[in-house]
mmCIF file of C-alpha atoms and ligand atoms in Angstrom:
data_model
loop_
_atom_site.group_PDB
_atom_site.id
_atom_site.type_symbol
_atom_site.label_atom_id
_atom_site.label_comp_id
_atom_site.label_asym_id
_atom_site.label_seq_id
_atom_site.Cartn_x
_atom_site.Cartn_y
_atom_site.Cartn_z
ATOM 1 C CA MET A 18 -42.690 -1.066 -7.263
ATOM 2 C CA ALA A 19 -39.859 -1.390 -4.566
ATOM 3 C CA ALA A 20 -35.860 -1.493 -6.349
ATOM 4 C CA ALA A 21 -34.506 -4.621 -6.213
ATOM 5 C CA LYS A 22 -31.818 -4.448 -2.806
ATOM 6 C CA LEU A 23 -28.427 -4.144 -4.124
ATOM 7 C CA ARG A 24 -26.217 -7.074 -3.225
ATOM 8 C CA THR A 25 -23.561 -5.990 -1.026
ATOM 9 C CA THR A 26 -20.551 -7.854 1.228
ATOM 10 C CA VAL A 27 -20.873 -8.502 4.917
ATOM 11 C CA LEU A 28 -18.155 -9.429 7.218
ATOM 12 C CA GLN A 29 -19.293 -12.777 9.439
ATOM 13 C CA GLY A 30 -16.554 -14.207 10.814
ATOM 14 C CA LEU A 31 -12.447 -12.864 12.135
ATOM 15 C CA GLY A 32 -10.031 -15.134 12.769
ATOM 16 C CA GLY A 33 -6.056 -14.897 13.584
ATOM 17 C CA ALA A 34 -2.628 -17.072 14.454
ATOM 18 C CA LEU A 35 1.026 -16.090 15.837
ATOM 19 C CA PRO A 36 3.403 -18.288 16.602
ATOM 20 C CA SER A 37 4.190 -19.156 19.789
ATOM 21 C CA ARG A 38 7.812 -17.530 20.279
ATOM 22 C CA ALA A 39 7.332 -13.855 20.916
ATOM 23 C CA VAL A 40 10.931 -11.771 20.548
ATOM 24 C CA THR A 41 10.501 -8.369 23.049
ATOM 25 C CA ASN A 42 12.753 -5.668 22.189
ATOM 26 C CA ASP A 43 15.358 -6.659 24.806
ATOM 27 C CA ASP A 44 15.596 -10.310 22.957
ATOM 28 C CA LEU A 45 16.473 -8.587 19.745
ATOM 29 C CA ALA A 46 19.156 -6.256 21.772
ATOM 30 C CA LYS A 47 21.231 -8.781 22.595
ATOM 31 C CA THR A 48 21.720 -9.621 19.316
ATOM 32 C CA LEU A 49 21.836 -6.673 17.830
ATOM 33 C CA ASP A 50 23.259 -3.093 17.748
ATOM 34 C CA THR A 51 19.755 -1.456 18.669
ATOM 35 C CA THR A 52 17.911 -0.576 21.986
ATOM 36 C CA ASP A 53 14.203 -1.095 23.536
ATOM 37 C CA GLU A 54 14.017 2.957 23.494
ATOM 38 C CA TRP A 55 14.890 3.224 19.788
ATOM 39 C CA ILE A 56 12.603 0.422 18.777
ATOM 40 C CA THR A 57 9.763 1.923 20.991
ATOM 41 C CA SER A 58 10.342 5.571 20.291
ATOM 42 C CA ARG A 59 10.850 4.937 16.066
ATOM 43 C CA THR A 60 8.451 2.383 15.590
ATOM 44 C CA GLY A 61 6.123 1.851 18.264
ATOM 45 C CA ILE A 62 6.523 -1.919 18.213
ATOM 46 C CA SER A 63 7.456 -3.812 22.076
ATOM 47 C CA THR A 64 7.071 -7.647 20.764
ATOM 48 C CA ARG A 65 6.651 -9.434 17.753
ATOM 49 C CA HIS A 66 6.561 -13.233 17.163
ATOM 50 C CA LYS A 67 8.895 -15.360 15.502
ATOM 51 C CA VAL A 68 7.858 -18.670 13.358
ATOM 52 C CA GLU A 69 10.297 -21.382 14.804
ATOM 53 C CA PRO A 70 12.041 -23.632 11.925
ATOM 54 C CA GLY A 71 9.314 -25.801 10.685
ATOM 55 C CA THR A 72 6.800 -23.590 11.026
ATOM 56 C CA SER A 73 5.577 -22.427 7.712
ATOM 57 C CA THR A 74 3.071 -19.275 6.340
ATOM 58 C CA SER A 75 0.571 -21.933 5.435
ATOM 59 C CA ASP A 76 0.607 -23.620 9.262
ATOM 60 C CA LEU A 77 -0.319 -19.981 10.571
ATOM 61 C CA ALA A 78 -2.769 -19.407 7.492
ATOM 62 C CA VAL A 79 -5.100 -22.653 8.385
ATOM 63 C CA ALA A 80 -5.010 -21.951 12.340
ATOM 64 C CA ALA A 81 -6.104 -18.512 11.436
ATOM 65 C CA GLY A 82 -9.033 -19.844 8.918
ATOM 66 C CA ARG A 83 -10.085 -22.600 11.066
ATOM 67 C CA ARG A 84 -10.837 -19.592 13.824
ATOM 68 C CA ALA A 85 -12.779 -17.231 10.935
ATOM 69 C CA LEU A 86 -14.705 -20.109 10.112
ATOM 70 C CA GLU A 87 -15.816 -20.761 13.595
ATOM 71 C CA ASN A 88 -16.716 -17.028 14.575
ATOM 72 C CA ALA A 89 -18.781 -17.470 11.441
ATOM 73 C CA GLY A 90 -20.436 -20.796 12.109
ATOM 74 C CA LEU A 91 -19.614 -22.071 9.161
ATOM 75 C CA ASP A 92 -17.818 -25.312 7.773
ATOM 76 C CA SER A 93 -17.779 -24.252 4.009
ATOM 77 C CA VAL A 94 -17.257 -21.646 1.355
ATOM 78 C CA ASP A 95 -16.977 -21.327 -2.221
ATOM 79 C CA MET A 96 -13.397 -19.728 -2.547
ATOM 80 C CA VAL A 97 -10.091 -19.705 -0.627
ATOM 81 C CA ILE A 98 -7.463 -16.155 -1.493
ATOM 82 C CA VAL A 99 -4.488 -16.079 0.586
ATOM 83 C CA ALA A 100 -2.850 -12.706 0.427
ATOM 84 C CA THR A 101 0.676 -13.222 0.834
ATOM 85 C CA SER A 102 4.288 -12.372 -0.281
ATOM 86 C CA THR A 103 5.888 -15.187 1.945
ATOM 87 C CA PRO A 104 4.393 -18.407 0.115
ATOM 88 C CA ASP A 105 5.532 -21.645 1.897
ATOM 89 C CA TYR A 106 7.081 -22.246 -1.842
ATOM 90 C CA ARG A 107 8.096 -20.299 -5.196
ATOM 91 C CA CYS A 108 6.014 -22.745 -7.022
ATOM 92 C CA PRO A 109 2.605 -23.524 -6.092
ATOM 93 C CA ALA A 110 0.397 -21.050 -4.929
ATOM 94 C CA THR A 111 -0.280 -21.299 -0.931
ATOM 95 C CA ALA A 112 -4.019 -21.543 -0.780
ATOM 96 C CA PRO A 113 -4.994 -25.003 -2.269
ATOM 97 C CA ASP A 114 -3.156 -26.820 0.700
ATOM 98 C CA VAL A 115 -4.652 -24.171 3.115
ATOM 99 C CA ALA A 116 -7.898 -25.254 1.121
ATOM 100 C CA ALA A 117 -7.601 -28.947 1.712
ATOM 101 C CA ARG A 118 -6.320 -29.302 5.260
ATOM 102 C CA LEU A 119 -9.075 -26.663 6.095
ATOM 103 C CA GLY A 120 -11.488 -29.636 4.756
ATOM 104 C CA LEU A 121 -12.812 -27.287 2.242
ATOM 105 C CA GLY A 122 -13.091 -29.630 -1.132
ATOM 106 C CA THR A 123 -12.181 -28.759 -4.262
ATOM 107 C CA ILE A 124 -13.653 -25.064 -4.557
ATOM 108 C CA PRO A 125 -11.391 -22.033 -6.279
ATOM 109 C CA ALA A 126 -8.605 -21.357 -3.830
ATOM 110 C CA PHE A 127 -5.474 -19.147 -5.282
ATOM 111 C CA ASP A 128 -2.420 -16.445 -4.162
ATOM 112 C CA LEU A 129 -2.573 -12.715 -4.230
ATOM 113 C CA ALA A 130 0.366 -10.852 -3.731
ATOM 114 C CA ALA A 131 0.430 -6.934 -2.846
ATOM 115 C CA VAL A 132 2.832 -7.711 -0.034
ATOM 116 C CA CYS A 133 1.337 -5.066 2.881
ATOM 117 C CA SER A 134 -1.669 -4.083 0.900
ATOM 118 C CA GLY A 135 -2.491 -7.704 0.175
ATOM 119 C CA PHE A 136 -5.150 -7.722 2.428
ATOM 120 C CA VAL A 137 -6.802 -4.785 1.218
ATOM 121 C CA TYR A 138 -6.394 -6.075 -2.394
ATOM 122 C CA GLY A 139 -8.253 -9.004 -0.902
ATOM 123 C CA LEU A 140 -10.770 -7.388 0.016
ATOM 124 C CA ALA A 141 -11.519 -5.620 -3.450
ATOM 125 C CA GLN A 142 -10.945 -8.906 -5.120
ATOM 126 C CA ALA A 143 -13.664 -10.908 -2.632
ATOM 127 C CA ASP A 144 -15.920 -8.649 -3.125
ATOM 128 C CA ALA A 145 -16.074 -8.074 -6.446
ATOM 129 C CA LEU A 146 -16.613 -12.106 -6.667
ATOM 130 C CA ILE A 147 -19.217 -11.733 -4.066
ATOM 131 C CA LYS A 148 -21.046 -9.324 -5.776
ATOM 132 C CA SER A 149 -20.892 -10.561 -9.683
ATOM 133 C CA HIS A 150 -22.000 -14.007 -8.413
ATOM 134 C CA ALA A 151 -18.662 -16.153 -8.509
ATOM 135 C CA ALA A 152 -18.795 -16.700 -5.106
ATOM 136 C CA GLU A 153 -21.205 -16.420 -1.821
ATOM 137 C CA HIS A 154 -18.403 -16.884 0.821
ATOM 138 C CA VAL A 155 -14.380 -16.468 0.628
ATOM 139 C CA LEU A 156 -12.243 -16.730 3.344
ATOM 140 C CA LEU A 157 -9.688 -14.314 2.491
ATOM 141 C CA ILE A 158 -6.218 -15.076 4.788
ATOM 142 C CA GLY A 159 -3.511 -12.662 5.415
ATOM 143 C CA ALA A 160 -0.449 -14.534 6.465
ATOM 144 C CA ASP A 161 3.239 -13.673 5.928
ATOM 145 C CA THR A 162 6.281 -15.112 7.609
ATOM 146 C CA PHE A 163 8.865 -12.080 7.056
ATOM 147 C CA THR A 164 10.997 -13.189 9.234
ATOM 148 C CA THR A 165 12.301 -16.010 7.075
ATOM 149 C CA LEU A 166 12.980 -12.588 4.351
ATOM 150 C CA VAL A 167 14.657 -10.404 6.738
ATOM 151 C CA ASN A 168 18.492 -11.262 7.305
ATOM 152 C CA PRO A 169 18.297 -11.768 10.875
ATOM 153 C CA THR A 170 21.369 -9.287 11.393
ATOM 154 C CA ASP A 171 20.106 -6.590 9.607
ATOM 155 C CA ARG A 172 19.184 -4.195 12.757
ATOM 156 C CA ALA A 173 16.744 -1.650 10.254
ATOM 157 C CA ASN A 174 14.576 -4.455 9.420
ATOM 158 C CA ALA A 175 14.993 -7.338 11.490
ATOM 159 C CA VAL A 176 13.106 -5.393 14.224
ATOM 160 C CA ILE A 177 10.174 -4.346 12.386
ATOM 161 C CA PHE A 178 8.362 -7.436 10.780
ATOM 162 C CA GLY A 179 6.292 -10.122 12.943
ATOM 163 C CA ASP A 180 5.165 -13.309 11.640
ATOM 164 C CA GLY A 181 1.413 -13.799 11.759
ATOM 165 C CA ALA A 182 -2.341 -14.511 10.181
ATOM 166 C CA GLY A 183 -5.711 -13.163 10.024
ATOM 167 C CA ALA A 184 -8.957 -14.330 8.403
ATOM 168 C CA VAL A 185 -12.165 -13.206 7.577
ATOM 169 C CA VAL A 186 -15.208 -14.772 5.825
ATOM 170 C CA LEU A 187 -16.890 -12.892 3.696
ATOM 171 C CA GLY A 188 -20.185 -13.131 3.051
ATOM 172 C CA ALA A 189 -23.360 -11.876 0.379
ATOM 173 C CA ALA A 190 -26.372 -10.156 1.789
ATOM 174 C CA ARG A 191 -28.892 -7.770 0.065
ATOM 175 C CA ASP A 192 -27.755 -4.505 0.571
ATOM 176 C CA GLY A 193 -26.054 -5.745 4.432
ATOM 177 C CA GLY A 194 -26.467 -3.832 7.262
ATOM 178 C CA ALA A 195 -24.105 -3.833 9.688
ATOM 179 C CA GLY A 196 -20.792 -5.745 8.219
ATOM 180 C CA ARG A 197 -21.289 -4.105 5.097
ATOM 181 C CA PHE A 198 -18.156 -3.054 3.153
ATOM 182 C CA GLY A 199 -18.419 -0.104 0.868
ATOM 183 C CA PRO A 200 -16.703 0.695 -1.695
ATOM 184 C CA PHE A 201 -12.560 -0.302 -2.292
ATOM 185 C CA THR A 202 -9.626 2.157 -3.809
ATOM 186 C CA LEU A 203 -6.898 0.307 -5.135
ATOM 187 C CA GLY A 204 -3.816 1.717 -6.920
ATOM 188 C CA SER A 205 0.147 1.000 -7.733
ATOM 189 C CA ASP A 206 3.111 2.489 -8.349
ATOM 190 C CA GLY A 207 5.501 0.083 -10.703
ATOM 191 C CA THR A 208 8.552 2.573 -10.148
ATOM 192 C CA GLY A 209 8.816 2.602 -7.037
ATOM 193 C CA VAL A 210 9.940 -1.723 -7.582
ATOM 194 C CA ASP A 211 12.755 -1.172 -5.259
ATOM 195 C CA LEU A 212 11.183 0.431 -2.895
ATOM 196 C CA ILE A 213 10.766 -2.593 -0.985
ATOM 197 C CA ARG A 214 12.270 -5.791 -2.349
ATOM 198 C CA VAL A 215 14.130 -9.251 -2.128
ATOM 199 C CA GLU A 216 16.017 -9.488 -5.665
ATOM 200 C CA ALA A 217 16.976 -12.928 -5.707
ATOM 201 C CA GLY A 218 14.555 -15.786 -5.535
ATOM 202 C CA GLY A 219 12.527 -14.984 -8.688
ATOM 203 C CA SER A 220 12.585 -15.323 -12.090
ATOM 204 C CA ARG A 221 15.285 -12.047 -12.731
ATOM 205 C CA GLN A 222 17.222 -13.927 -10.485
ATOM 206 C CA PRO A 223 16.546 -17.441 -9.940
ATOM 207 C CA VAL A 224 19.404 -17.806 -7.416
ATOM 208 C CA ILE A 225 19.513 -17.566 -3.859
ATOM 209 C CA ASP A 226 23.027 -17.254 -2.384
ATOM 210 C CA THR A 227 22.238 -15.850 1.212
ATOM 211 C CA ALA A 228 25.810 -14.874 1.814
ATOM 212 C CA ASP A 229 24.347 -11.813 -0.963
ATOM 213 C CA PRO A 230 22.864 -9.087 0.105
ATOM 214 C CA THR A 231 20.202 -9.408 -2.948
ATOM 215 C CA ALA A 232 18.906 -12.752 -0.972
ATOM 216 C CA TRP A 233 17.358 -10.834 1.876
ATOM 217 C CA PHE A 234 14.509 -8.252 2.437
ATOM 218 C CA THR A 235 15.746 -4.681 1.874
ATOM 219 C CA MET A 236 13.797 -1.370 2.366
ATOM 220 C CA GLN A 237 14.301 2.224 1.757
ATOM 221 C CA GLY A 238 13.044 2.920 5.038
ATOM 222 C CA ARG A 239 12.493 6.710 4.786
ATOM 223 C CA ALA A 240 11.114 6.885 1.314
ATOM 224 C CA VAL A 241 8.606 4.278 1.913
ATOM 225 C CA PHE A 242 7.598 6.317 5.634
ATOM 226 C CA ALA A 243 7.061 9.463 3.104
ATOM 227 C CA ALA A 244 5.364 7.766 0.117
ATOM 228 C CA ALA A 245 3.636 5.065 3.170
ATOM 229 C CA VAL A 246 1.708 8.725 4.778
ATOM 230 C CA ALA A 247 0.725 9.685 1.113
ATOM 231 C CA ALA A 248 -0.508 6.881 -0.186
ATOM 232 C CA MET A 249 -2.906 5.919 2.902
ATOM 233 C CA ALA A 250 -4.247 9.892 3.419
ATOM 234 C CA ASP A 251 -5.089 9.982 -0.615
ATOM 235 C CA SER A 252 -6.509 6.974 -0.910
ATOM 236 C CA CYS A 253 -8.532 6.955 2.855
ATOM 237 C CA ARG A 254 -9.902 10.808 1.316
ATOM 238 C CA THR A 255 -10.701 8.762 -2.101
ATOM 239 C CA ALA A 256 -12.809 5.590 0.309
ATOM 240 C CA LEU A 257 -14.357 8.558 2.443
ATOM 241 C CA ASN A 258 -15.786 10.113 -0.620
ATOM 242 C CA THR A 259 -16.877 7.308 -1.909
ATOM 243 C CA ALA A 260 -18.930 6.454 0.654
ATOM 244 C CA GLY A 261 -20.053 9.460 1.611
ATOM 245 C CA TRP A 262 -18.399 9.791 5.240
ATOM 246 C CA GLU A 263 -17.077 11.959 6.684
ATOM 247 C CA ALA A 264 -13.728 12.187 8.795
ATOM 248 C CA ASP A 265 -15.617 12.769 11.433
ATOM 249 C CA ASP A 266 -17.604 9.511 11.346
ATOM 250 C CA VAL A 267 -14.917 7.246 11.338
ATOM 251 C CA ASP A 268 -15.014 5.663 14.979
ATOM 252 C CA HIS A 269 -11.978 3.543 14.659
ATOM 253 C CA LEU A 270 -8.990 3.752 11.232
ATOM 254 C CA VAL A 271 -7.258 0.771 10.944
ATOM 255 C CA ALA A 272 -3.977 1.215 9.425
ATOM 256 C CA HIS A 273 -1.847 -1.212 7.989
ATOM 257 C CA GLN A 274 0.592 -1.252 11.061
ATOM 258 C CA ALA A 275 3.843 -0.498 10.301
ATOM 259 C CA ASN A 276 5.099 2.225 12.481
ATOM 260 C CA ARG A 277 2.934 3.984 14.661
ATOM 261 C CA ARG A 278 4.203 7.418 13.385
ATOM 262 C CA ILE A 279 3.240 6.538 10.173
ATOM 263 C CA MET A 280 -0.335 5.767 11.685
ATOM 264 C CA THR A 281 -1.155 8.893 13.816
ATOM 265 C CA MET A 282 0.232 11.357 10.748
ATOM 266 C CA VAL A 283 -2.131 9.810 8.126
ATOM 267 C CA ALA A 284 -4.993 9.376 10.827
ATOM 268 C CA ALA A 285 -4.017 13.604 11.242
ATOM 269 C CA SER A 286 -3.373 14.377 7.545
ATOM 270 C CA ILE A 287 -7.091 13.122 6.959
ATOM 271 C CA GLY A 288 -8.946 14.707 9.725
ATOM 272 C CA VAL A 289 -9.533 11.840 11.765
ATOM 273 C CA PRO A 290 -8.598 11.573 16.233
ATOM 274 C CA SER A 291 -5.369 10.080 16.154
ATOM 275 C CA GLU A 292 -7.054 8.025 19.750
ATOM 276 C CA ARG A 293 -9.071 6.666 16.809
ATOM 277 C CA ALA A 294 -6.001 5.094 15.259
ATOM 278 C CA VAL A 295 -6.280 1.196 16.139
ATOM 279 C CA ILE A 296 -3.020 0.804 17.229
ATOM 280 C CA HIS A 297 -2.406 -3.475 17.449
ATOM 281 C CA LEU A 298 1.642 -3.197 16.154
ATOM 282 C CA ASP A 299 3.232 -3.113 19.983
ATOM 283 C CA ARG A 300 2.485 -6.381 20.711
ATOM 284 C CA VAL A 301 3.316 -7.841 16.774
ATOM 285 C CA GLY A 302 5.065 -5.584 14.558
ATOM 286 C CA ASN A 303 4.778 -5.432 11.245
ATOM 287 C CA THR A 304 3.314 -9.112 10.089
ATOM 288 C CA SER A 305 2.548 -7.325 5.920
ATOM 289 C CA ALA A 306 -0.909 -8.957 4.762
ATOM 290 C CA ALA A 307 -1.856 -10.280 8.420
ATOM 291 C CA SER A 308 -1.595 -7.120 10.139
ATOM 292 C CA ILE A 309 -5.038 -5.415 9.370
ATOM 293 C CA PRO A 310 -6.929 -8.680 10.382
ATOM 294 C CA LEU A 311 -5.205 -9.107 12.959
ATOM 295 C CA ALA A 312 -5.809 -5.771 14.736
ATOM 296 C CA LEU A 313 -9.657 -6.592 13.474
ATOM 297 C CA ALA A 314 -9.535 -9.803 15.481
ATOM 298 C CA ALA A 315 -7.614 -7.891 18.097
ATOM 299 C CA HIS A 316 -9.813 -5.084 18.579
ATOM 300 C CA ALA A 317 -13.284 -6.328 17.680
ATOM 301 C CA GLY A 318 -14.153 -6.339 21.411
ATOM 302 C CA GLN A 319 -13.330 -2.473 21.461
ATOM 303 C CA ILE A 320 -15.626 -1.796 18.085
ATOM 304 C CA ARG A 321 -19.786 -1.725 18.591
ATOM 305 C CA PRO A 322 -21.751 -2.962 16.450
ATOM 306 C CA GLY A 323 -22.859 -0.441 13.857
ATOM 307 C CA GLU A 324 -19.334 1.784 14.108
ATOM 308 C CA ARG A 325 -17.759 2.569 11.131
ATOM 309 C CA VAL A 326 -13.651 1.381 10.918
ATOM 310 C CA LEU A 327 -11.908 3.027 7.881
ATOM 311 C CA LEU A 328 -9.126 0.026 6.746
ATOM 312 C CA THR A 329 -6.012 1.690 4.326
ATOM 313 C CA ALA A 330 -2.269 -0.433 3.467
ATOM 314 C CA PHE A 331 0.513 0.281 1.661
ATOM 315 C CA GLY A 332 3.137 -2.085 0.680
ATOM 316 C CA GLY A 333 5.774 -3.369 -1.860
ATOM 317 C CA GLY A 334 4.979 -2.917 -6.026
ATOM 318 C CA ALA A 335 4.332 -0.291 -4.402
ATOM 319 C CA THR A 336 1.106 -0.816 -3.694
ATOM 320 C CA TRP A 337 -1.969 0.944 -1.717
ATOM 321 C CA GLY A 338 -5.740 0.847 -1.246
ATOM 322 C CA ALA A 339 -8.139 1.805 1.413
ATOM 323 C CA GLY A 340 -12.019 0.512 2.363
ATOM 324 C CA THR A 341 -14.601 1.309 4.366
ATOM 325 C CA LEU A 342 -16.826 -1.405 6.901
ATOM 326 C CA THR A 343 -19.605 -1.053 9.169
ATOM 327 C CA TRP A 344 -18.869 -3.253 12.044
ATOM 328 C CA PRO A 345 -21.321 -6.784 12.290
ATOM 329 C CA ALA A 346 -21.848 -8.506 15.697
ATOM 330 C CA LEU A 347 -19.580 -11.262 16.016
ATOM 331 C CA GLU A 348 -18.714 -13.592 18.475
ATOM 332 C CA ALA A 349 -15.310 -12.182 20.019
ATOM 333 C CA PRO A 350 -12.694 -13.932 17.932
ATOM 334 C CA VAL A 351 -9.854 -16.190 18.708
ATOM 335 C CA ILE A 352 -6.154 -15.392 17.744
ATOM 336 C CA ASP A 353 -4.753 -18.732 17.662
ATOM 337 C CA LEU A 354 -0.981 -18.856 19.337
ATOM 338 C CA ILE A 355 0.532 -22.540 17.440
HETATM 339 O O1 UT7 B 9 5.247 -2.333 5.941
HETATM 340 C C1 UT7 B 9 5.685 -1.733 4.625
HETATM 341 C C2 UT7 B 9 5.451 -0.379 4.567
HETATM 342 N N1 UT7 B 9 6.713 0.386 5.305
HETATM 343 C C3 UT7 B 9 6.560 0.991 6.009
HETATM 344 O O2 UT7 B 9 6.129 2.041 5.975
HETATM 345 C C4 UT7 B 9 8.204 1.000 6.960
HETATM 346 C C5 UT7 B 9 7.986 2.379 6.868
HETATM 347 N N2 UT7 B 9 9.790 3.413 7.105
HETATM 348 C C6 UT7 B 9 9.770 3.290 8.847
HETATM 349 O O3 UT7 B 9 8.785 3.251 9.339
HETATM 350 C C7 UT7 B 9 10.990 3.913 9.384
HETATM 351 O O4 UT7 B 9 11.537 4.623 8.199
HETATM 352 C C8 UT7 B 9 11.615 3.443 10.102
HETATM 353 C C9 UT7 B 9 10.938 2.449 11.318
HETATM 354 C C10 UT7 B 9 12.004 1.883 8.864
HETATM 355 C C11 UT7 B 9 13.229 3.770 10.382
HETATM 356 O O5 UT7 B 9 13.197 4.888 11.122
HETATM 357 P P1 UT7 B 9 14.013 6.371 10.807
HETATM 358 O O6 UT7 B 9 13.344 7.167 12.039
HETATM 359 O O7 UT7 B 9 13.278 6.551 9.124
HETATM 360 O O8 UT7 B 9 15.023 5.946 11.138
HETATM 361 P P2 UT7 B 9 16.312 5.852 9.623
HETATM 362 O O9 UT7 B 9 16.263 4.674 8.570
HETATM 363 O O10 UT7 B 9 16.212 7.201 9.411
HETATM 364 O O11 UT7 B 9 17.842 5.902 10.353
HETATM 365 C C12 UT7 B 9 17.726 6.269 11.294
HETATM 366 C C13 UT7 B 9 19.230 5.899 12.238
HETATM 367 C C14 UT7 B 9 19.930 5.768 11.619
HETATM 368 O O12 UT7 B 9 21.750 5.882 12.066
HETATM 369 P P3 UT7 B 9 22.296 7.073 11.491
HETATM 370 O O13 UT7 B 9 22.486 7.131 10.126
HETATM 371 O O14 UT7 B 9 21.409 8.425 11.729
HETATM 372 O O15 UT7 B 9 23.915 7.553 12.170
HETATM 373 C C15 UT7 B 9 20.135 4.038 11.725
HETATM 374 O O16 UT7 B 9 21.696 3.520 11.321
HETATM 375 O O17 UT7 B 9 18.631 4.889 12.974
HETATM 376 C C16 UT7 B 9 19.820 3.774 12.501
HETATM 377 N N3 UT7 B 9 18.850 2.592 12.914
HETATM 378 C C17 UT7 B 9 18.699 2.276 14.186
HETATM 379 N N4 UT7 B 9 19.208 2.351 15.587
HETATM 380 C C18 UT7 B 9 19.158 1.430 16.334
HETATM 381 C C19 UT7 B 9 18.115 2.062 12.157
HETATM 382 N N5 UT7 B 9 17.938 0.805 12.675
HETATM 383 C C20 UT7 B 9 18.320 1.494 13.644
HETATM 384 C C21 UT7 B 9 17.948 0.132 14.971
HETATM 385 N N6 UT7 B 9 18.206 -0.050 16.175
HETATM 386 N N7 UT7 B 9 16.933 -0.785 14.969
#
């Protein structure tokens, strides 16, 4: 008797959304003590997109989610997860509102907060829900509006972050094939809570006073740089081992788009040629939980079905993770400008 085939999770749809307002390095240099040369050479970023007042994380999430559903050819799913650290409200979660606005009915919908690792955490969560038969299809959206958290006068951080959303539809398959995700590896180290943080606005310090520096996003850039390279490289090695892939099998390395130098160093550290590192941050900056799905959507046309993709992220918490994906045959995904 043939062995029963294992249930796997496959990528069935992809979409994205960006605010229509693009902000170039030269635009920022008009009000901040910075230059296009510094930003480009230290980060690799040329442009980012910024929400106008009145546009929120959920608006981007709905647009990206709609595009991913269209791309998958579906008008219903069993669950919605929104990975975000910039929800519309401190309470309630953003996902139920997104699900309702997408016309998905009364399905379970929840937020997941792992900052820039949120999308990889979300993939691992959706994969487990699908494998446990809790869902046949999950819409996972990474959406963030970090320009609402960063003090616009803080040159160290204002040049890095952009707003956006990226979404995937994940479905159940038997043994998969193209589109199949491999096992995920996740980690965290809460002793690094102060590496990336907004102190005010939570239960520890509920009052937000924008004249107080604790109201704004802070990051220990150099320490985060070193921790990000080490944790992403380590989790990539673990993900490769569990998938049974060699570094040279990786056709595309899609790392969280925080800094071009970080991505190049991760590639070198794990032995993947640097030209296989997908670079999208030049156009959108660091979009936190949206960065991996947006990079996938933007580069989908350059990835052939059956090619091997390695995903990895590092973010506040500190949190990190990695996983593998064998690229599916997809219609060309759309990234909306809203
Ligand atoms: O998304 C979550 C994960 N995040 C990351 O992975 C980010 C990791 N960190 C980084 O990417 C980099 O550390 C940054 C891009 C944030 C900063 O680059 P850096 O090369 O580490 O610069 P630095 O913070 O060490 O600063 C070097 C110098 C400083 O001046 P002094 O003290 O040497 O005189 C800064 O004041 O660069 C100065 N500087 C700037 N100069 C011009 C900092 N920001 C700017 C700026 N323009 N925008």
